[in-house]
PDB file of C-alpha atoms and ligand atoms in Angstrom:
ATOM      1  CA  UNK A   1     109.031  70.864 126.139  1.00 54.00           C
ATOM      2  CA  UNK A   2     108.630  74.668 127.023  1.00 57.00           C
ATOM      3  CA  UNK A   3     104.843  75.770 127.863  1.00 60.00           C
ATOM      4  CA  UNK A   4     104.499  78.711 126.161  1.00 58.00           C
ATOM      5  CA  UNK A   5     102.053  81.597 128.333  1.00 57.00           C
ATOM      6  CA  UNK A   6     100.959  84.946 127.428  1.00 51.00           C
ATOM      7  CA  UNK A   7     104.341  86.452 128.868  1.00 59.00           C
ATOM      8  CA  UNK A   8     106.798  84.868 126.406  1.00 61.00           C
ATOM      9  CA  UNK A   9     104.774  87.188 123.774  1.00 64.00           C
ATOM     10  CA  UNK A  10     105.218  90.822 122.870  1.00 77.00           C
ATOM     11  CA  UNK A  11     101.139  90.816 122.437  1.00 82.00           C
ATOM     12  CA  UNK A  12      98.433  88.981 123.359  1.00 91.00           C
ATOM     13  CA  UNK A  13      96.105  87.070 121.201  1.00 94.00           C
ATOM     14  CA  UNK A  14      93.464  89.449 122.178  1.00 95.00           C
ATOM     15  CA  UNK A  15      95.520  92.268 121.265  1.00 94.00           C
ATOM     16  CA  UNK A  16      96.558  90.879 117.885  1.00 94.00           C
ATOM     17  CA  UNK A  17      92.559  90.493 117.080  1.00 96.00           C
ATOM     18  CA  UNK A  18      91.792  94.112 118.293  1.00 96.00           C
ATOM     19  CA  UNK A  19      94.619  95.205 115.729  1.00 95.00           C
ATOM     20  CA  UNK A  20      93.799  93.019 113.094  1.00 96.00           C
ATOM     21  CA  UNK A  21      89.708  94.315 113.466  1.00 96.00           C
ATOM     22  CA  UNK A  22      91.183  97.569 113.946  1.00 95.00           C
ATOM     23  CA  UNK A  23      92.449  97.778 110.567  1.00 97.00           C
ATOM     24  CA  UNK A  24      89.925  99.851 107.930  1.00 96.00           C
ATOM     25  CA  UNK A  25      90.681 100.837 104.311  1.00 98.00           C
ATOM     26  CA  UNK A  26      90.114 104.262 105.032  1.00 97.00           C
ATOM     27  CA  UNK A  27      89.718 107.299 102.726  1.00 97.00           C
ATOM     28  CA  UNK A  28      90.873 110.186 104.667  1.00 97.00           C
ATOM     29  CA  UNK A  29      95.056 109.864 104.507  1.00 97.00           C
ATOM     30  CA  UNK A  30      96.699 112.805 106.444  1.00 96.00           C
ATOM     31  CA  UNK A  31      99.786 114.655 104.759  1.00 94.00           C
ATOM     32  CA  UNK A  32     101.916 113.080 107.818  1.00 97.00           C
ATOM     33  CA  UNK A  33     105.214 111.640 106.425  1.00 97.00           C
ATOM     34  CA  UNK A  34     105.725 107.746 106.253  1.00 98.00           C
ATOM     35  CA  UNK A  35     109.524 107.495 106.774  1.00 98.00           C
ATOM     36  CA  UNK A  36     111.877 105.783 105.124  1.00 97.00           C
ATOM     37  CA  UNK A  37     112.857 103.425 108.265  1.00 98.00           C
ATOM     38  CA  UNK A  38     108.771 102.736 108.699  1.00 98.00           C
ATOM     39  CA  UNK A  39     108.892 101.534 105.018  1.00 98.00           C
ATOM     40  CA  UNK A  40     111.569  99.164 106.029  1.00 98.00           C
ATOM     41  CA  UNK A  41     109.819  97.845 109.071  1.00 98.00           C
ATOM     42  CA  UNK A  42     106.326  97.627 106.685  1.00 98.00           C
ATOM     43  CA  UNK A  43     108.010  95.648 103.976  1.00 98.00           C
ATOM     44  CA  UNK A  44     110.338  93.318 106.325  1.00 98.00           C
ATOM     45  CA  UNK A  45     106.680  92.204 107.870  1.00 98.00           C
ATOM     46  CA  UNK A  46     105.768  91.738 104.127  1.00 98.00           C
ATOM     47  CA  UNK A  47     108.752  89.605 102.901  1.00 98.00           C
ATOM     48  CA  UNK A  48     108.036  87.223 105.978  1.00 98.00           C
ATOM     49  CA  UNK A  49     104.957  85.905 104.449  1.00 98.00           C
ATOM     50  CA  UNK A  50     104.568  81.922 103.317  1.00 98.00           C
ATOM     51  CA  UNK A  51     104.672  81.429  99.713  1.00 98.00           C
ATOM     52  CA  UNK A  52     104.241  78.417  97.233  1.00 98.00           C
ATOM     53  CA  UNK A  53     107.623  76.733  97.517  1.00 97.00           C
ATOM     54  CA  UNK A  54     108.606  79.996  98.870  1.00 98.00           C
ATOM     55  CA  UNK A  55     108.938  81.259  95.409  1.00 98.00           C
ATOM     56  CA  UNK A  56     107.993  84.884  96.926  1.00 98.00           C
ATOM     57  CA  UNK A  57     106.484  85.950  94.027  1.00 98.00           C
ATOM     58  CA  UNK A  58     105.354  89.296  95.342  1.00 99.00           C
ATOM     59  CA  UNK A  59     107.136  92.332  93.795  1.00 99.00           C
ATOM     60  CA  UNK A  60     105.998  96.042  94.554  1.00 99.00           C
ATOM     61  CA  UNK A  61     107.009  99.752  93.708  1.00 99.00           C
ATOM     62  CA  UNK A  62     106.666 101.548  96.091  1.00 98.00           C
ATOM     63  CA  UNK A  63     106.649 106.034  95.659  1.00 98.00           C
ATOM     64  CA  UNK A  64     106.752 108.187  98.236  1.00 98.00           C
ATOM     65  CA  UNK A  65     105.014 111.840  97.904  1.00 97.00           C
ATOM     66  CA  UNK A  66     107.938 113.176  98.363  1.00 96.00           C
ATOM     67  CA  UNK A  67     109.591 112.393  95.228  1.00 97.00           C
ATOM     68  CA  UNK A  68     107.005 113.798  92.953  1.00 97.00           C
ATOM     69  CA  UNK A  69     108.187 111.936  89.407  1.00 98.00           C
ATOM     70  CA  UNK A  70     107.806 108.718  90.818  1.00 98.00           C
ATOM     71  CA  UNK A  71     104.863 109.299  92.724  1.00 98.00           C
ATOM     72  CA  UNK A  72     102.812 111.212  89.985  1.00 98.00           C
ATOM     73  CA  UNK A  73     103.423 108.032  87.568  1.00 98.00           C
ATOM     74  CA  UNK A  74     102.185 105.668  90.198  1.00 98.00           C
ATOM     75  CA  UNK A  75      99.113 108.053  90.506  1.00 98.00           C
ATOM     76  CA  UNK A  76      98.390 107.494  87.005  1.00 98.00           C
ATOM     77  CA  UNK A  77      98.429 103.773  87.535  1.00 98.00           C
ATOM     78  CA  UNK A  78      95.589 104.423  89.793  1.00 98.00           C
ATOM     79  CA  UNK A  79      92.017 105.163  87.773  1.00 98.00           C
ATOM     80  CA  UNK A  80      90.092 108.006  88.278  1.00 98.00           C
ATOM     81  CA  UNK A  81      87.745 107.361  91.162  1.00 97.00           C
ATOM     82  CA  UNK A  82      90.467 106.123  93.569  1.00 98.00           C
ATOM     83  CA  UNK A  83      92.587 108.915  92.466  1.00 98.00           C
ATOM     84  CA  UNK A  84      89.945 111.584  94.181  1.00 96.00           C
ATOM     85  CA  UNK A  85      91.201 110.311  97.598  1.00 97.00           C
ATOM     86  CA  UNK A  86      94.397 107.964  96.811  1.00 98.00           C
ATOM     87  CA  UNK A  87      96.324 111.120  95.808  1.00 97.00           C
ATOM     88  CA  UNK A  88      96.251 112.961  99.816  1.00 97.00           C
ATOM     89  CA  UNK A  89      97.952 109.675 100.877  1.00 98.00           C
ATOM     90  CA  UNK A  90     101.815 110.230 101.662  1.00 98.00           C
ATOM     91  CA  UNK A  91     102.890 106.557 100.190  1.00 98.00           C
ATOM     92  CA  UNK A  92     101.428 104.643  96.859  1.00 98.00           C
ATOM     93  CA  UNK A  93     102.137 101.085  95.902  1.00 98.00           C
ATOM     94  CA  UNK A  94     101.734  98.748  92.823  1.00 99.00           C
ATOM     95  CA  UNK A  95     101.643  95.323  93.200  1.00 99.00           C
ATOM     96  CA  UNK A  96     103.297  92.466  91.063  1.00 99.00           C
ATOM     97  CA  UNK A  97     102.682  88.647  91.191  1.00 98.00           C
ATOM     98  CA  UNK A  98     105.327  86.218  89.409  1.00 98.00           C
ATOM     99  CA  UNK A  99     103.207  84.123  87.103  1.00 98.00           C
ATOM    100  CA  UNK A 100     105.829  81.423  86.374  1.00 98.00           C
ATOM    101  CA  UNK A 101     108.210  79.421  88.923  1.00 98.00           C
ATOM    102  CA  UNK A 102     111.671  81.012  88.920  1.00 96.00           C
ATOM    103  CA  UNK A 103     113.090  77.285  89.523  1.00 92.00           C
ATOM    104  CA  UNK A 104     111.197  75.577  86.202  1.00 95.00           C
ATOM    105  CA  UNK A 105     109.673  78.487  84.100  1.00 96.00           C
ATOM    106  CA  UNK A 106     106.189  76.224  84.695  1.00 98.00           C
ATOM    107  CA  UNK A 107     102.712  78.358  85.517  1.00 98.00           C
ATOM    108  CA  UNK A 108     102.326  79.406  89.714  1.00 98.00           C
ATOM    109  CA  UNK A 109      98.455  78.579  90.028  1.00 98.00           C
ATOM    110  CA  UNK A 110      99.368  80.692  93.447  1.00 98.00           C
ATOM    111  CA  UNK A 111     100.911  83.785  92.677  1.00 98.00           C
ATOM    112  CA  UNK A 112      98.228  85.940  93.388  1.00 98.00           C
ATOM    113  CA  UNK A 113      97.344  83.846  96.781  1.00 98.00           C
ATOM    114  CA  UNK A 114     100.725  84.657  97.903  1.00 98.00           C
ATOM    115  CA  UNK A 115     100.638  87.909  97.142  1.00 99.00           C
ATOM    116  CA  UNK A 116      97.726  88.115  98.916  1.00 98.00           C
ATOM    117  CA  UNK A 117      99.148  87.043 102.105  1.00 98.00           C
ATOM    118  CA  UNK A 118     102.035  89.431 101.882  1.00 99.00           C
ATOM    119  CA  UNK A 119      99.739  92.443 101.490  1.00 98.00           C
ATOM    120  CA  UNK A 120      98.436  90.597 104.747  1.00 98.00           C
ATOM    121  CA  UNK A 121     101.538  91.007 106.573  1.00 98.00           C
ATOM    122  CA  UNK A 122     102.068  94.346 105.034  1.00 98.00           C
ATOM    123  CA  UNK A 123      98.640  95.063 106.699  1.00 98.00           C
ATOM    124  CA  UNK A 124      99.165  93.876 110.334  1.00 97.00           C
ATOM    125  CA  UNK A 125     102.547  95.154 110.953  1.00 98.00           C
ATOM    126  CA  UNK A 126     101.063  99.158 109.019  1.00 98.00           C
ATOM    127  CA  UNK A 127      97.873  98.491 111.700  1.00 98.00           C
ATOM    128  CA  UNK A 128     100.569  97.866 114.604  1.00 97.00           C
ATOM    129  CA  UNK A 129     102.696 100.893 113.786  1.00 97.00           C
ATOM    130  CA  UNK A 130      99.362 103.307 113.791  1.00 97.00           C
ATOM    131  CA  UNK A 131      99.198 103.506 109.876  1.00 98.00           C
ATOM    132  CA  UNK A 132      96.649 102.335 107.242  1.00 98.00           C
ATOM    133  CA  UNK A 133      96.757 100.960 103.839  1.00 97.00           C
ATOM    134  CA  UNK A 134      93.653 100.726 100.762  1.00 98.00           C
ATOM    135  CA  UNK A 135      93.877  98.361  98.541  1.00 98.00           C
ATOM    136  CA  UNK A 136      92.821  98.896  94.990  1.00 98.00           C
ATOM    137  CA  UNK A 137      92.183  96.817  92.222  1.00 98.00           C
ATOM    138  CA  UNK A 138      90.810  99.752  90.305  1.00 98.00           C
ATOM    139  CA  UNK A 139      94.023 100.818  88.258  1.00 98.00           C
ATOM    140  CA  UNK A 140      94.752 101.417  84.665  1.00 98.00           C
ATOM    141  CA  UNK A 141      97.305  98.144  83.653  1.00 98.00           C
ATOM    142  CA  UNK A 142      98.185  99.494  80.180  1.00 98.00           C
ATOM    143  CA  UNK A 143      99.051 102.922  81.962  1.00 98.00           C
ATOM    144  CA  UNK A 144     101.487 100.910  84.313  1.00 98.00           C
ATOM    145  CA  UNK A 145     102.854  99.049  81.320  1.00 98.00           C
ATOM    146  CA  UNK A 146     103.594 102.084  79.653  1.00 97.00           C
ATOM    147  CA  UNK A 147     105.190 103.598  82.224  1.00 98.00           C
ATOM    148  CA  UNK A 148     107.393 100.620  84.089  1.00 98.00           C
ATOM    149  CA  UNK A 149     108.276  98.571  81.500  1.00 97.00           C
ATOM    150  CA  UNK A 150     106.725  94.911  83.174  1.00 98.00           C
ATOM    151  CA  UNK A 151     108.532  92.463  82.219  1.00 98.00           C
ATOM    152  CA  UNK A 152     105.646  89.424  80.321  1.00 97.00           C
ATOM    153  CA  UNK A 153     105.721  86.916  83.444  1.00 98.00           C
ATOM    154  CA  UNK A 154     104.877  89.504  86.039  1.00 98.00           C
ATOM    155  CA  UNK A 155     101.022  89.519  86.787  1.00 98.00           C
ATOM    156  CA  UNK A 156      99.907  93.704  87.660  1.00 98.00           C
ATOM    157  CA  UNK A 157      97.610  92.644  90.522  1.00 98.00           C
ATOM    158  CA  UNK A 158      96.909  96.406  92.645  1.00 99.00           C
ATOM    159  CA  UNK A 159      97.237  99.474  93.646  1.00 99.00           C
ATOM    160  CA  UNK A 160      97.776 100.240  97.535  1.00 99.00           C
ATOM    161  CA  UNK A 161      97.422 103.485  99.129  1.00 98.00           C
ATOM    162  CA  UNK A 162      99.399 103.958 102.992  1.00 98.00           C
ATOM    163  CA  UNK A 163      99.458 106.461 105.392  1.00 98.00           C
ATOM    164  CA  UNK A 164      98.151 107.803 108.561  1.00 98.00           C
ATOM    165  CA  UNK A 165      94.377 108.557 108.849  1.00 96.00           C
ATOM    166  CA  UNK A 166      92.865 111.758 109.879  1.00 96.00           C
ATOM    167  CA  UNK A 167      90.227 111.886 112.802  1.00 93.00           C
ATOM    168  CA  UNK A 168      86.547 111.783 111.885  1.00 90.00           C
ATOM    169  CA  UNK A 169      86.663 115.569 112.756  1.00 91.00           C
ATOM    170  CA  UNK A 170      89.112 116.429 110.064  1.00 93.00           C
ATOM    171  CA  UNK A 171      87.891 114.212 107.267  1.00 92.00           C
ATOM    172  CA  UNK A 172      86.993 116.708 104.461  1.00 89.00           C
ATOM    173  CA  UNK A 173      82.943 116.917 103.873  1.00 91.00           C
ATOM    174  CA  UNK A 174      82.538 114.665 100.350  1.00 90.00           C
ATOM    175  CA  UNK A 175      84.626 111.770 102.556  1.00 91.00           C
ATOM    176  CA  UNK A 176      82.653 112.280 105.684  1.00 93.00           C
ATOM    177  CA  UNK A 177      79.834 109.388 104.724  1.00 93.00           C
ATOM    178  CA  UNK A 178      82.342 107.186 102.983  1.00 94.00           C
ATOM    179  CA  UNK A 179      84.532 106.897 105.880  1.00 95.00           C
ATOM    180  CA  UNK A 180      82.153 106.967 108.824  1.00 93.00           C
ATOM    181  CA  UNK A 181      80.533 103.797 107.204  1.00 93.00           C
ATOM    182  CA  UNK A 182      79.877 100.962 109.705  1.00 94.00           C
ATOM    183  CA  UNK A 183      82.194  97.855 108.479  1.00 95.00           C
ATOM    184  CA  UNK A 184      80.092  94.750 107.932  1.00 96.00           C
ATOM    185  CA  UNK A 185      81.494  90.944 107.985  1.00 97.00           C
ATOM    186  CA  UNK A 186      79.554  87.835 107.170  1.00 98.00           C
ATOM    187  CA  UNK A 187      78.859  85.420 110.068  1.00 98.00           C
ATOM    188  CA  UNK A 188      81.793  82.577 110.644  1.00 98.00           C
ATOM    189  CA  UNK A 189      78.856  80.214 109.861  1.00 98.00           C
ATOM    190  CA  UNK A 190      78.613  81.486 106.418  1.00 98.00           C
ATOM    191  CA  UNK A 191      81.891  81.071 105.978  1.00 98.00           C
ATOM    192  CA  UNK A 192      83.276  78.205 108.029  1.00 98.00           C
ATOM    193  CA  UNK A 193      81.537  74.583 107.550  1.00 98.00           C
ATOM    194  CA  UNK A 194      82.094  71.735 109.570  1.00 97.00           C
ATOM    195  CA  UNK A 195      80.060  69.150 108.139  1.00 96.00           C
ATOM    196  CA  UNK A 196      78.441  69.332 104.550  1.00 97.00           C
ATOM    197  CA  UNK A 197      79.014  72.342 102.598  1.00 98.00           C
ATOM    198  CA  UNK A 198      77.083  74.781 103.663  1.00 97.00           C
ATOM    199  CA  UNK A 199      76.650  73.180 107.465  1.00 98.00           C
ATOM    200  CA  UNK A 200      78.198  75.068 110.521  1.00 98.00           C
ATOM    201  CA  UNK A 201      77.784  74.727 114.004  1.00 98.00           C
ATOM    202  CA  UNK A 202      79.693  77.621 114.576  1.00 97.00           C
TER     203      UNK A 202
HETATM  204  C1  LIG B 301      92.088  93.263  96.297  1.00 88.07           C
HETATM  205  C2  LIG B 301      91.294  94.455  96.787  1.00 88.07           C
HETATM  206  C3  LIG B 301      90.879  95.418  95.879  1.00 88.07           C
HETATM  207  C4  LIG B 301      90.189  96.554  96.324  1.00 88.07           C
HETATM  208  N1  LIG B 301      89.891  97.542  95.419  1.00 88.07           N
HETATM  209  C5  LIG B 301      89.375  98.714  95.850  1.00 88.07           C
HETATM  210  C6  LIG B 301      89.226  99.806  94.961  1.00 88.07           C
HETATM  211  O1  LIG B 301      89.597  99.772  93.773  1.00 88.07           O
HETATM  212  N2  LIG B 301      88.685 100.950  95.462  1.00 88.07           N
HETATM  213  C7  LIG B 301      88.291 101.062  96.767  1.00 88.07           C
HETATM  214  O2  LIG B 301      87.822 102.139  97.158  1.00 88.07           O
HETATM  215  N3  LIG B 301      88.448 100.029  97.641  1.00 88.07           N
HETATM  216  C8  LIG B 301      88.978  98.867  97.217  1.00 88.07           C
HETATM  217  N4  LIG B 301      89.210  97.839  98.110  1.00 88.07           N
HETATM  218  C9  LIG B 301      88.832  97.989  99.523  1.00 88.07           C
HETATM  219  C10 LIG B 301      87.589  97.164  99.855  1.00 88.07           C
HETATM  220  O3  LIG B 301      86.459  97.808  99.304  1.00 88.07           O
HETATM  221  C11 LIG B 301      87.498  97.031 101.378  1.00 88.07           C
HETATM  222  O4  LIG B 301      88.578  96.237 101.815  1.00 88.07           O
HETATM  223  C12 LIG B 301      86.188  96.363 101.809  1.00 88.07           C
HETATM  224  O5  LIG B 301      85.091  97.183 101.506  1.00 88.07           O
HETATM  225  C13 LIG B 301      86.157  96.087 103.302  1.00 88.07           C
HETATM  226  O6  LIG B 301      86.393  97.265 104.036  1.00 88.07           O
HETATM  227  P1  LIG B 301      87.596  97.342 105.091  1.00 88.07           P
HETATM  228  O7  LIG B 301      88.869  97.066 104.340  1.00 88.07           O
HETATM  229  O8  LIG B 301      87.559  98.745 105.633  1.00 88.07           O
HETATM  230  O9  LIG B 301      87.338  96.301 106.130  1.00 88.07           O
HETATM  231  C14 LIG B 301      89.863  96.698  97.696  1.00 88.07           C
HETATM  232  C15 LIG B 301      90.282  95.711  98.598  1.00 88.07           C
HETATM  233  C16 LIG B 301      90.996  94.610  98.157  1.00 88.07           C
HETATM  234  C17 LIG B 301      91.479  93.596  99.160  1.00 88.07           C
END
């Protein structure tokens, strides 16, 4: 069997971290475009993602600013307080979750965790190509409803914000604090136990 080294991969494993700690759900989106081909590349990434029985329950509409209908009603899907910075970015997203199993009609305890990890591709492959995505869970449901028509066994999980982030310099003034903010994790001992709950020797 084949030995696999650092060369037979596009990126290293060091690189991959640096991208994947790179990544920040910033506030300050630029007015650059997100093409059409980017899009492509962003949800390809997504649709890779494992699933439960690879149901792939994840569904998503997806407006570009550019086509102002479309865009505006997606806005409105969005509540107020996300909308005061959501609205500069040059892509919005909903997101859907299928609550049933398309194979037996029965409930899919794990359509949100799959979801989940698709917005985690979507998230990688946005951070490799230089662009950033915010996630929201603060939108208005009955707003979407209205608007798209959902059909019962879809699950309205987010909102999702993408485009390119200004420089610090740029940021307008009431963003300035918000998105100079040091990022905080908790420790992989809080987190990761390797004997009782709560025990880590990491
Ligand atoms: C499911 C989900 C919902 C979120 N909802 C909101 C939201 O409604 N408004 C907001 O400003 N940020 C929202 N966020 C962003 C988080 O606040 C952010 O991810 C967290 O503070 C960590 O910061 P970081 O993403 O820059 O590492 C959400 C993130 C996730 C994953």
């Amino acid at each position: 069997m084949k030995n696999h080294t650092i060369e037979d991969k596009n990126i290293s494993a060091q690189e991959q971290l640096e991208l994947l700690k790179k990544r920040r759900s910033t506030v300050a989106f630029s007015d650059q475009e997100v093409t059409k081909n980017q899009l492509e590349e962003i949800f390809e990434a997504t649709r890779w993602a494992a699933s439960c029985f690879n149901e792939q329950p994840w569904r998503f509409i997806v407006a570009k600013k550019s086509h102002h209908e479309l865009f505006n009603k997606v806005l409105s899907g969005i509540n107020e307080n996300n909308q005061t910075w959501a609205k500069n970015a040059p892509v919005l997203m909903l997101t859907f979750a299928k609550k049933t199993f398309e194979k037996n009609d029965k409930p899919n305890m794990h359509h949100m965790h799959d979801l989940g990890l698709a917005v985690g591709n979507m998230s990688a492959q946005a951070t490799a190509m230089g662009l950033y995505l915010h996630q929201m869970a603060g939108i208005v449901r009955d707003n979407i409803q209205r608007d798209f028509d959902i059909p019962d066994d879809y699950e309205i999980v987010s909102g999702i914000a993408l485009g390119y982030k200004l420089e610090i310099k740029d940021v307008p003034e009431e963003l300035q604090a918000r998105e100079s903010k040091e990022r905080a994790r908790k420790a992989i001992s809080e987190i990761v136990f390797d004997g009782n709950w709560g025990e880590s020797s990491f």
